[in-house]
Coordinates of C-alpha atoms in Angstrom, one line a residue:
X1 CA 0.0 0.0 0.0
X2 CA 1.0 3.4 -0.5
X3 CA 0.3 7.3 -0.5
X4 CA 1.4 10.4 -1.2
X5 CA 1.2 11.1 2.4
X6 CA 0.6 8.6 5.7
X7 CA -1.0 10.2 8.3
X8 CA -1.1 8.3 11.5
X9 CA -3.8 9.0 13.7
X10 CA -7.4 10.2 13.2
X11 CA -8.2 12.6 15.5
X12 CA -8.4 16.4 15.7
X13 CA -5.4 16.9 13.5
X14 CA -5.0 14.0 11.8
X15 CA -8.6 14.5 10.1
X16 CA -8.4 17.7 9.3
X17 CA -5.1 17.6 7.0
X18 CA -6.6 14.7 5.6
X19 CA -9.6 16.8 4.4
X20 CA -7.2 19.5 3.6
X21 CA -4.4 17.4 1.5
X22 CA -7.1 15.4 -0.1
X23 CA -8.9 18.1 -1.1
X24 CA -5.4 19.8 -2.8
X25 CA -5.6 16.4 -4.9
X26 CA -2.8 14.0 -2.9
X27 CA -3.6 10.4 -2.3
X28 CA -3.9 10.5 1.7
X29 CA -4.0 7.1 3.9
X30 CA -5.3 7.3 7.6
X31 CA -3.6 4.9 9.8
X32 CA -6.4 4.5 12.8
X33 CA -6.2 1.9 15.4
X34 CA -9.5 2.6 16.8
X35 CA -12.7 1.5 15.2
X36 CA -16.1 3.0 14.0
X37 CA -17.2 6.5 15.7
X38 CA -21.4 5.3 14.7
X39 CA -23.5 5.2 17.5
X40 CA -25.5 7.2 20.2
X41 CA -23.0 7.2 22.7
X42 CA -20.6 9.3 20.4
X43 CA -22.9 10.9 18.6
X44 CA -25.0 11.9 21.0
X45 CA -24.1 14.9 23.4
X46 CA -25.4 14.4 26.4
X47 CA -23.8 11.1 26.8
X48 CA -20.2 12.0 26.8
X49 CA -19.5 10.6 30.1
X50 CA -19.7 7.2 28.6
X51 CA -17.3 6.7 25.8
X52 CA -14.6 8.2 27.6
X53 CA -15.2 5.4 29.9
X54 CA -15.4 2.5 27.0
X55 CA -12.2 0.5 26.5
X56 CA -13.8 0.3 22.9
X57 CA -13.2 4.0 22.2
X58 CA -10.4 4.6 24.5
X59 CA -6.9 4.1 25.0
X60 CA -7.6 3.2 28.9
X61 CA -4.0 5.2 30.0
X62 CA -3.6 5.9 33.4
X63 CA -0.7 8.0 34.6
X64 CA 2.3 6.5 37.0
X65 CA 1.7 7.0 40.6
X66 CA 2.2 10.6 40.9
X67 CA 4.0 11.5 43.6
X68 CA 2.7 14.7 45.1
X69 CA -1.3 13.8 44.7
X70 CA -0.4 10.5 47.4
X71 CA 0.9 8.0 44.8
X72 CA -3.0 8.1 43.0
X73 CA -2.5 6.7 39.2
X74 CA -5.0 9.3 37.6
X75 CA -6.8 8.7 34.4
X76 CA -5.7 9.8 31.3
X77 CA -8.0 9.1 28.6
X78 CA -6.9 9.4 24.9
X79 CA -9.3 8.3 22.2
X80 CA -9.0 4.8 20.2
X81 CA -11.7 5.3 17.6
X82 CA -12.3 7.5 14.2
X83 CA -12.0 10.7 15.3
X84 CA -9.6 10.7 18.1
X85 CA -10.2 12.7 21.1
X86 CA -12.9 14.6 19.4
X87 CA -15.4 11.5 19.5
X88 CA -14.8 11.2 23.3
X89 CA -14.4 14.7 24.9
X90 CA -16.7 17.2 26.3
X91 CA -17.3 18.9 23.6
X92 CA -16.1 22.4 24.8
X93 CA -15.0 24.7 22.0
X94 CA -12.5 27.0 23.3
X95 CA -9.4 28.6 21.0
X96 CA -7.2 29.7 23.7
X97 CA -6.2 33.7 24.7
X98 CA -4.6 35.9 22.4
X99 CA -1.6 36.0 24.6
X100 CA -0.9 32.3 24.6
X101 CA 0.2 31.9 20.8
X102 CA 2.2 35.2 21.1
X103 CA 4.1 32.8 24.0
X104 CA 4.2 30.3 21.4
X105 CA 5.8 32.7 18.9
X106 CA 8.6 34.6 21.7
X107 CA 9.2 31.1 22.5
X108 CA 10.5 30.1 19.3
X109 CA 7.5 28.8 17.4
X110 CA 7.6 31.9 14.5
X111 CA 4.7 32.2 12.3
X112 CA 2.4 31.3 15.2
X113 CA 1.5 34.3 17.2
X114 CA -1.9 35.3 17.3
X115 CA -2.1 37.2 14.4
X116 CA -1.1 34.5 12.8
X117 CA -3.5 31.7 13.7
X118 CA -6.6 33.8 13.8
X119 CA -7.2 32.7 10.5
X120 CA -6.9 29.5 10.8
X121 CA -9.4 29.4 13.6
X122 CA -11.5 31.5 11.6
X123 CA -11.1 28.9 8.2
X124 CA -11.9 26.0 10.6
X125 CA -15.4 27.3 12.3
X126 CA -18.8 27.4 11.1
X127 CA -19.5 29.7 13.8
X128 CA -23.8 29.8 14.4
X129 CA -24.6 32.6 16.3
X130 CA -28.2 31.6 17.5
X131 CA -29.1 35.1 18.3
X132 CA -26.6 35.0 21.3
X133 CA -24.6 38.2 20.7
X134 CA -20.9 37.1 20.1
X135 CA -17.9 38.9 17.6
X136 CA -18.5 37.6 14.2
X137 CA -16.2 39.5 12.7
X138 CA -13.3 37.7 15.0
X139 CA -15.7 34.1 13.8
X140 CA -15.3 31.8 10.8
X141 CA -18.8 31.3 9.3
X142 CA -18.0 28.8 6.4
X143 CA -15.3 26.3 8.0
X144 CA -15.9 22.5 8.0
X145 CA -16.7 22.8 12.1
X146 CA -19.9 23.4 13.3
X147 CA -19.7 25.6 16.6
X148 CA -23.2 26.2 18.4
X149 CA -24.8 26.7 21.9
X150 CA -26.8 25.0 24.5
X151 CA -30.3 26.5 24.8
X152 CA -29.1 28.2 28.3
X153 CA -32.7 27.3 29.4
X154 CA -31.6 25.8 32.8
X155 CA -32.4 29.0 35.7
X156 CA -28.7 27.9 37.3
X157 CA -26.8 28.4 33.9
X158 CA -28.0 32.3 34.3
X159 CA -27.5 32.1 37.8
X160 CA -23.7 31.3 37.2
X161 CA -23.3 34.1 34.9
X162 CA -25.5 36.6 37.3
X163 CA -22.9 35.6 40.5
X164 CA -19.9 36.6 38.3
X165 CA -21.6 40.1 37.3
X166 CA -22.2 40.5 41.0
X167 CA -18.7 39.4 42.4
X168 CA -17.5 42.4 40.0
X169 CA -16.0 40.1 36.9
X170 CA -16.5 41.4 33.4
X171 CA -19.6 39.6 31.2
X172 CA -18.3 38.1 28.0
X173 CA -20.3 37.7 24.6
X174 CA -18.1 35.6 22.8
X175 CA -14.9 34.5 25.0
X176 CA -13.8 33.3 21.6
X177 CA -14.0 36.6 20.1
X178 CA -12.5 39.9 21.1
X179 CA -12.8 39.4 25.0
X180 CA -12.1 36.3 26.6
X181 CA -12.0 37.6 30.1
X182 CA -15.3 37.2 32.3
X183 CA -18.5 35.0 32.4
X184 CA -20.3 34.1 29.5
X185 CA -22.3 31.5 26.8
X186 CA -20.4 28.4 26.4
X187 CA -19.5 27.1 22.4
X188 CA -19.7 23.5 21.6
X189 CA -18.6 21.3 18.3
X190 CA -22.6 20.2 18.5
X191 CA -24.3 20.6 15.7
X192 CA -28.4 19.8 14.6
X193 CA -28.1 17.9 18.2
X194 CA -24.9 15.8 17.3
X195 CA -21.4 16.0 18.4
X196 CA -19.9 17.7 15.2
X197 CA -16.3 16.0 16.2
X198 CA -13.3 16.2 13.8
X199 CA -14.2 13.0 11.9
X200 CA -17.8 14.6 10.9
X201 CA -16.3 17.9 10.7
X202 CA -13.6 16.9 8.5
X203 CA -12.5 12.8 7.7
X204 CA -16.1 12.2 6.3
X205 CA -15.5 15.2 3.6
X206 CA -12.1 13.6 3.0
X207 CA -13.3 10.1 2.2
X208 CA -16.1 11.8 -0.3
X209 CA -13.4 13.1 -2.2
X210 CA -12.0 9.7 -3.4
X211 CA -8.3 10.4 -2.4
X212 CA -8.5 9.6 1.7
X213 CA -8.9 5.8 2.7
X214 CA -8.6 5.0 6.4
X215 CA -7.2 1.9 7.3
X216 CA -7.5 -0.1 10.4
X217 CA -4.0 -1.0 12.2
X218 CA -1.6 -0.3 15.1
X219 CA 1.5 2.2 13.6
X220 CA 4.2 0.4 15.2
X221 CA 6.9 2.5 13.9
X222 CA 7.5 5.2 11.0
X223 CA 10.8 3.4 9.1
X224 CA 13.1 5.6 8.0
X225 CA 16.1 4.9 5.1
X226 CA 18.6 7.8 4.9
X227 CA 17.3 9.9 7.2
X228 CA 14.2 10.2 5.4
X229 CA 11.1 8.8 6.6
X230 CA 9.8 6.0 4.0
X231 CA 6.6 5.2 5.3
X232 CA 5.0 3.5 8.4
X233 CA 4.8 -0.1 9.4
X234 CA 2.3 -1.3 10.9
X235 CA 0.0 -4.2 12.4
X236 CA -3.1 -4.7 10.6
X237 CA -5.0 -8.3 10.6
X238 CA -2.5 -9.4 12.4
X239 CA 0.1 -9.0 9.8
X240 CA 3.3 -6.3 9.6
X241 CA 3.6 -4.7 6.9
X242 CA 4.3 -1.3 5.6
X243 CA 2.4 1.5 4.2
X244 CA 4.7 3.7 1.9
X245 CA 4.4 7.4 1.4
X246 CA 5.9 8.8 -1.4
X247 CA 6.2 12.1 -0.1
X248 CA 6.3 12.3 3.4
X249 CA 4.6 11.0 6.7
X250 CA 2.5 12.8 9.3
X251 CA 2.1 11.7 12.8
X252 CA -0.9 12.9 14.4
X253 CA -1.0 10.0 17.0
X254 CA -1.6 12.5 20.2
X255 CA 0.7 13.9 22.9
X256 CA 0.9 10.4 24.3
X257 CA 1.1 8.0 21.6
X258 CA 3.1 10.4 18.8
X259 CA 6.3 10.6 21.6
X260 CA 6.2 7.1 21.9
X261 CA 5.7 6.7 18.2
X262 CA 9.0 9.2 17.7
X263 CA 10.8 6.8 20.3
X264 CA 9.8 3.7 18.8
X265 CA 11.5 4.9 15.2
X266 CA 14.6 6.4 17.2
X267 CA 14.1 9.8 17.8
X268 CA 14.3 10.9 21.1
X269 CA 16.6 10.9 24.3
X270 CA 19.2 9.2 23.0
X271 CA 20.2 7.3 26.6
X272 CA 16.8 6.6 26.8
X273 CA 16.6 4.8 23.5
X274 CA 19.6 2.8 24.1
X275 CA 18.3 1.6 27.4
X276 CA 15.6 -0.3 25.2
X277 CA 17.5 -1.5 22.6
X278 CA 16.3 1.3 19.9
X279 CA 18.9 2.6 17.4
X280 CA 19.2 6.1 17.4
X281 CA 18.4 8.0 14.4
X282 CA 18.3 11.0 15.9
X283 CA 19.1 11.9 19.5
X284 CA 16.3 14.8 20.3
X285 CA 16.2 14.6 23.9
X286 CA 13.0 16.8 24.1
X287 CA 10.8 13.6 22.5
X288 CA 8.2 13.1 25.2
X289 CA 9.5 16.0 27.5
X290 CA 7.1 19.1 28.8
X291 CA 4.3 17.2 29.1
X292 CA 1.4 19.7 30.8
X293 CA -2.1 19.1 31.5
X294 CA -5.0 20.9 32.9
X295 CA -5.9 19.8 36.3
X296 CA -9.3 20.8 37.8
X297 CA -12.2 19.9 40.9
X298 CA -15.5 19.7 41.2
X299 CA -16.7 23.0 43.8
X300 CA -20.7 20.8 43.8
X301 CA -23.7 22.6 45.9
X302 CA -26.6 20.7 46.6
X303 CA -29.6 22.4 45.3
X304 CA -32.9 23.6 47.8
X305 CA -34.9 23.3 44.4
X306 CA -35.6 20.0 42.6
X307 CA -34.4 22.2 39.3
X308 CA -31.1 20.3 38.4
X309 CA -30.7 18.0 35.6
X310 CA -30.6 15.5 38.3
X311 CA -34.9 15.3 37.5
X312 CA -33.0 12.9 34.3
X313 CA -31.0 10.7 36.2
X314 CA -32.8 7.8 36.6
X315 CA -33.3 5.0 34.4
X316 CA -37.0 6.4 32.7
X317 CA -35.5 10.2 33.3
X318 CA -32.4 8.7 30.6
X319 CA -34.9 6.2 28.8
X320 CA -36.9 9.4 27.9
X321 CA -33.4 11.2 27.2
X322 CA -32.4 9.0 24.8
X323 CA -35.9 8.4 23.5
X324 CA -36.3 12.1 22.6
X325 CA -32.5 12.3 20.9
X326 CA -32.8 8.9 18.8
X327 CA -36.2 10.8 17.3
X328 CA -35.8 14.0 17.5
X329 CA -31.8 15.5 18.0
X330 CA -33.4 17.6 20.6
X331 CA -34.1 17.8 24.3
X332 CA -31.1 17.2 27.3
X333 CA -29.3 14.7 25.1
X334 CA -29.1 17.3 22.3
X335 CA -26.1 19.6 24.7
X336 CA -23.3 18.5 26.3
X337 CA -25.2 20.8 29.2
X338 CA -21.6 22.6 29.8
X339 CA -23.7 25.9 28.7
X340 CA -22.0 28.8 31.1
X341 CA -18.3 29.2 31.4
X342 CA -15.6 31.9 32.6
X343 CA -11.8 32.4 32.1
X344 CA -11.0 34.8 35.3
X345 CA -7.6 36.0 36.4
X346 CA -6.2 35.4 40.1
X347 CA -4.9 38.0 40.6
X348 CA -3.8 41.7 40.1
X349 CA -0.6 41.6 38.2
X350 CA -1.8 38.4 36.1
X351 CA -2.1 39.8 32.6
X352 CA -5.2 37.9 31.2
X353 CA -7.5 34.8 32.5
X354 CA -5.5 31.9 34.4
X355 CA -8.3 30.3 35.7
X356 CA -10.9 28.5 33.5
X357 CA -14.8 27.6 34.7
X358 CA -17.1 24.8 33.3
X359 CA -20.4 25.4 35.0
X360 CA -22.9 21.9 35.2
X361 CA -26.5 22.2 36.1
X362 CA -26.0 18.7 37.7
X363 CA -23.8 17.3 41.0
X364 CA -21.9 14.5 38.7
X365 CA -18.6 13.1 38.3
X366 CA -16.7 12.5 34.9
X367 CA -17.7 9.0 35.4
X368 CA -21.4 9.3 35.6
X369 CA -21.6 9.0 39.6
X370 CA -24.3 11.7 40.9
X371 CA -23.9 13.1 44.0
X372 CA -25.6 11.3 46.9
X373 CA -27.2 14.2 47.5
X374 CA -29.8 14.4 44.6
X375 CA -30.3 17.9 43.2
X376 CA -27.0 20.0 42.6
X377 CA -24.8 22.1 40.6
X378 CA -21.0 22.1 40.3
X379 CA -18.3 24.2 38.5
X380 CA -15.0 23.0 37.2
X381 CA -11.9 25.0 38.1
X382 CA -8.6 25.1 37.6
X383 CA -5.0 26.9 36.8
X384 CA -4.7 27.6 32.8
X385 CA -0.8 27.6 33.5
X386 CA 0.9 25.4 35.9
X387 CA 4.5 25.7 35.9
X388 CA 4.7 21.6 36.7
X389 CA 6.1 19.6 34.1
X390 CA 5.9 15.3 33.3
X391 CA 7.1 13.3 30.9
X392 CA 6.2 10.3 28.8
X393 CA 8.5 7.5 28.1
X394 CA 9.0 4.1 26.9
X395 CA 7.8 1.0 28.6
X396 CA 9.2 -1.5 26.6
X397 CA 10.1 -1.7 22.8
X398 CA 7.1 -3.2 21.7
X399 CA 4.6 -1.0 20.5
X400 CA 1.3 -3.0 21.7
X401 CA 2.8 -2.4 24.8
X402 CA 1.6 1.7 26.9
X403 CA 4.1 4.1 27.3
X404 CA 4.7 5.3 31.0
X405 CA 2.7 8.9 32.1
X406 CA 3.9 11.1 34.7
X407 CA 2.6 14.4 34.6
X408 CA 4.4 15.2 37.7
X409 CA 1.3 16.6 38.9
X410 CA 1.4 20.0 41.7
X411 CA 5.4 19.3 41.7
X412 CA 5.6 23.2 42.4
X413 CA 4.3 24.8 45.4
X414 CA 2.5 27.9 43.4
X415 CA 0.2 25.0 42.2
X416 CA -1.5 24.8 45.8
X417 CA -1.4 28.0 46.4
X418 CA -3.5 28.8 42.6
X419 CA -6.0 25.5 43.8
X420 CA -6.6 27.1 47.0
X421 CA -7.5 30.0 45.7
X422 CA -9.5 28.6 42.6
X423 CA -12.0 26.8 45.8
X424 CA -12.0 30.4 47.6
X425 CA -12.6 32.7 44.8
X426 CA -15.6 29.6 43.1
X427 CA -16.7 29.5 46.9
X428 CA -17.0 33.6 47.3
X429 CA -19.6 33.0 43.4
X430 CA -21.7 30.5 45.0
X431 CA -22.3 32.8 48.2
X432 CA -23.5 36.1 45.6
X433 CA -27.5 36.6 45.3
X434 CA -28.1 35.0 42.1
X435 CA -27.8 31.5 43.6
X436 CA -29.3 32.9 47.1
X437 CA -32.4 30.5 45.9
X438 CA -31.0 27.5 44.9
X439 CA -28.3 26.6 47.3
X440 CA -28.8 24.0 50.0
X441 CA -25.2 23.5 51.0
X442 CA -22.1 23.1 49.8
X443 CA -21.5 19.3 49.0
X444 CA -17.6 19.4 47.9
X445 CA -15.5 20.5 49.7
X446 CA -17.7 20.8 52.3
X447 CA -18.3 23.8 54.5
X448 CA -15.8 22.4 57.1
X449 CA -12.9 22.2 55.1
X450 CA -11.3 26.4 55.2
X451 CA -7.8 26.2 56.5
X452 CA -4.5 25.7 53.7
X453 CA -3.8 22.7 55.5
X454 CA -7.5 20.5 55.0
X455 CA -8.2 22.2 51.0
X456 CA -4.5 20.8 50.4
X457 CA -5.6 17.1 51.7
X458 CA -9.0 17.7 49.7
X459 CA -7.1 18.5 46.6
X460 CA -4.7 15.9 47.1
X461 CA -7.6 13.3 47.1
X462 CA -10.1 15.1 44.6
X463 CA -8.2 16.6 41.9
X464 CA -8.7 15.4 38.5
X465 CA -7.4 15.7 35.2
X466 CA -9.0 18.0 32.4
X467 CA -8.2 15.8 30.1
X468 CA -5.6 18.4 28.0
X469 CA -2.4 16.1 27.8
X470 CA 0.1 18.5 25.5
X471 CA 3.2 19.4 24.6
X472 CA 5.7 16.4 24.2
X473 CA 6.8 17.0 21.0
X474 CA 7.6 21.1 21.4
X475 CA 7.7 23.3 18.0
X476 CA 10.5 25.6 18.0
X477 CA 13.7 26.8 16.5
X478 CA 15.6 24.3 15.3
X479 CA 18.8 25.1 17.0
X480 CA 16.9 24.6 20.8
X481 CA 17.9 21.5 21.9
X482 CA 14.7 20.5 23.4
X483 CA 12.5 21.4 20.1
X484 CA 11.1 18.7 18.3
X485 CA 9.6 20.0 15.5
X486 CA 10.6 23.4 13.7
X487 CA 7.4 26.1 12.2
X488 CA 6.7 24.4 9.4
X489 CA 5.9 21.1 12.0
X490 CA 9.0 19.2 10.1
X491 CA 10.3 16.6 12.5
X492 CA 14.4 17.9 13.4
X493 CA 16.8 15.4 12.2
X494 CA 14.7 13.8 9.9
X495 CA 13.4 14.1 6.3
X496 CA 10.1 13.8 5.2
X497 CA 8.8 13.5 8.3
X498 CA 6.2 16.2 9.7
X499 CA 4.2 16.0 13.4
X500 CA 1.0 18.0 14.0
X501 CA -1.2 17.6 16.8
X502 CA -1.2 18.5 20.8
X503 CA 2.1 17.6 21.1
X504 CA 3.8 20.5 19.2
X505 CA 2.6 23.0 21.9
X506 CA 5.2 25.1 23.5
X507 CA 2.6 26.0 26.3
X508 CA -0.6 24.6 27.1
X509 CA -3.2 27.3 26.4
X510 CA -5.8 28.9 28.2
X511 CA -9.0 25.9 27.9
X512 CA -9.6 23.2 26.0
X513 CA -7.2 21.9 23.8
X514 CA -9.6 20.4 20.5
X515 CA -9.9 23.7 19.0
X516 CA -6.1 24.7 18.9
X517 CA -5.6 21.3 18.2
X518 CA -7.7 21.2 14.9
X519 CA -6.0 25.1 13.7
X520 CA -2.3 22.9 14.4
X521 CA -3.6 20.4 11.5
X522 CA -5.4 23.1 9.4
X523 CA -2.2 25.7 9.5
X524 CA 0.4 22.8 9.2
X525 CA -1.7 21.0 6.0
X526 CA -0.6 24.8 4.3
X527 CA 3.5 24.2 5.3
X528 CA 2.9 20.4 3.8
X529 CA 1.7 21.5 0.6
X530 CA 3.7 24.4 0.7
X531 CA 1.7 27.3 0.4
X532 CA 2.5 30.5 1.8
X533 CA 0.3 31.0 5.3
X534 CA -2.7 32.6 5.3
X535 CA -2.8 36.3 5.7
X536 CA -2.0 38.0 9.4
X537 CA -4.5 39.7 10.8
X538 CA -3.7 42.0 13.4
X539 CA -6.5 42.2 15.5
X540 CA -6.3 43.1 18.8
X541 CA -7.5 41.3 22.1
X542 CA -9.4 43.0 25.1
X543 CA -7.3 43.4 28.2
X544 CA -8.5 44.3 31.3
X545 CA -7.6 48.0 31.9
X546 CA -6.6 47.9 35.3
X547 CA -5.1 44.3 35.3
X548 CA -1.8 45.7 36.8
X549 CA -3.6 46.5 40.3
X550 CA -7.4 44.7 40.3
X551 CA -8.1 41.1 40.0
X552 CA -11.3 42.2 38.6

């Protein structure tokens, strides 16, 4: 079998430069280990809790005991299925701050400040307004992804946004437009009630054109002759063989699996490699280096009204759920019911938002657990930018077998101190007049836990991960020693080879990771096919005007 190009992986990225290259007229093959993305549970909103909890759609990673968070192994889902990560996440559509692809750009990455990727963001959305408000001139309104939002019917999604007006934050339109900072309408990839992920958005057009195929098998390794990359070999049927590209080959594999995929082929530490047995091809000791995540908890309230989405969670409440979706697309099941959010900073001094909220009509975990309690709430809240840093390295040299995951989690001691005050500043919202008639008590923490001392032992037990695994494969100049990949997401060292997904991220960014993500696979389809970039556009972001010396 061969291509013009391989691309290994089918998620975020992977999909859309398959749409992209496909379209320009090259013969594309999709190496996917994961199988079909059909069916209610991922393609139906309101039941993303239970895919990411499927060994038939996911990975199953867990990290390494991590040794500040009491030796817990945390969960660290990655999708195995068409569609990566997109077909298992929550759904949240969120670009990232102005500010955090001007980092990526100071630190190396050129061509990727903001001005640069705003139009990528804007060719990748199909932005529907719904009579929300919003920027549409900072939008996309044509792209391949659908972005919409919930029907913000629920009292408590108001409520949220209400608190934040009267705690003195800023109210937000569009934090994907102009202004990111304050509270706000949430976007999702949903679209006519279905989770618009990157395979609908973008590997179904693909296919249609006759020049994608997708082919079922594990990439075991990309082989490289001369140091250029040939092709990828691969376990499919239970046969090796390889899959040739005539002109070069892309991994888009995820910040977990495209490190170990890099390692696997001999690039990487080069000690490391040796240690398994792996020739060295070329020694880039930043291959599975400055791995970040988000981490966040659950602040849950138990509600004094029966008004949660709680009423559903029973087996006729999600019978009629499901009922109503199958026939309709509409109804609870039609929104990932993360319909409210807010991007806050922590403090004067802090330029722009470095703490992130995912409001939920509902007391639930990421697992599908209600609250004993019955009728809640919760929001999700976390540091944008923890200074800690992880790693992800070889097991073994077989590639069947999972790489190890340390994140390294709360390794520096400003991480407490930004959790702590993520629970204070979430506890000081709940407490404002606009929830005055729904709150019971609070559930989680609980009102007994105040001092440093018990919120650390509650976040060492409670916090979670966000699920927004990046930057193991850094883009950078390719004199920095700990760069992976160069602008134009060419692998260093090697020829013909090219890397574009999560990985590449200097810095994590401000939110979820899918939409940056797809713009990585959008913006590096152009360097592959060599086209100049798309225009800059110079458009510039709201900042707070007293940031120096208020918090809000």
């Amino acid at each position: 079998m061969q291509a013009d190009y391989v691309i290994i992986g089918a998620g975020s990225a992977g999909c859309a430069m398959a749409l992209r290259l496909s379209e320009a007229g090259k013969r594309v093959i999709v190496i996917e280990h994961g199988g079909t993305d059909a069916g209610p549970f991922i393609q139906m909103p309101g039941a993303l809790s239970y895919p990411m909890n499927m060994s038939r759609y996911d990975w199953g990673y867990a990290t390494d005991p991590e040794p500040h968070l009491g030796g817990r192994r945390l969960a660290c889902p990655r999708g195995k299925v068409i569609g990566g990560s997109s077909s298992i996440n929550g759904m949240c559509y969120v670009r990232g701050h102005a500010k955090d692809f001007d980092h990526w750009r100071d630190e190396g990455a050129a061509g990727w400040g903001y001005a640069d990727v705003l139009p990528y963001f804007k060719r990748l959305e199909h932005w529907h307004d719904s009579g929300h408000g919003g920027d549409p001139d900072w939008r996309g309104s044509d792209g391949p992804l659908h972005v919409t939002r919930g029907r913000r019917d629920n009292p408590l999604t108001q409520a949220f946004v209400e608190a934040g007006q009267q705690a003195g934050y800023p109210v937000t339109d569009d934090y994907n437009g102009k202004q990111q900072e304050g509270f706000g309408p949430f976007d999702m990839t949903v679209w006519k009630g279905r989770r618009w992920s990157a395979a609908n958005a973008y590997l179904k057009p693909a296919r249609a054109t006759g020049f994608c195929e997708v082919v079922n098998a594990l990439a075991r390794r990309v082989v490289i002759r001369d140091g250029r990359a040939r092709g990828v070999e691969v376990t499919r049927a239970g046969q090796t063989e390889v899959i040739e590209a005539r002109e070069e080959v892309i991994i888009a594999a995820s910040s977990i699996n495209s490190p170990k995929l890099l390692m696997l082929s001999g690039i990487g530490p080069a000690a490391h490699l040796a240690e398994h047995g792996i020739d060295v091809i070329a020694d880039r000791p930043g291959v599975g280096q400055n791995l970040q995540d988000h981490l966040e908890l659950y602040i849950q309230m138990a509600a004094s009204q029966p008004i949660s989405l709680y009423s559903y969670w029973n087996l006729l409440g999600k019978a009629y759920v499901g009922a109503r979706w199958l026939l309709t697309r509409t109804g609870p099941g039609a929104s990932n019911q993360f319909e409210s959010a807010a991007f806050i900073r922590s403090a004067a001094g802090v330029e722009y938002p470095d703490i992130q909220y995912h409001f939920l009509p509902i007391a639930v975990r990421y697992d599908g657990k209600a609250a004993a309690e019955g009728h809640g709430f919760q929001a999700h809240t976390g540091p944008m930018r923890s200074v800690s840093r992880g790693e992800v390295t070889l097991r073994s040299d077989r590639p069947e077998d999972a790489p190890r995951i340390l994140f390294n989690y709360m390794s520096d001691e400003s991480d407490w101190a930004d959790f702590r005050r993520c629970i204070r500043l979430t506890r000081e919202l709940f407490a404002q007049e606009a929830f005055k008639p729904f709150v019971r008590h609070e559930i989680q923490p609980g009102e007994s836990v105040q001092s440093d001392d018990e919120l650390n032992g509650f976040i060492r037990e409670h916090v979670e991960s966000a699920y927004h695994p990046c930057g193991t494969c850094k883009m950078g100049r390719a004199d920095d020693p700990m760069a992976v990949v160069d602008p134009e997401a060419r692998v260093i060292g090697v020829d013909g080879l090219r890397l574009a997904d999560s990985s590449v991220f200097p810095r994590i960014t401000n939110g979820n990771l899918n939409a940056p993500s797809i713009m990585v696979g959008e913006k590096a389809s152009d360097h592959i096919l060599g086209r100049a970039p798309l225009a800059p556009e110079n458009a510039e972001p709201w900042m707070h005007p007293d940031w120096r010396v208020a918090q809000r």
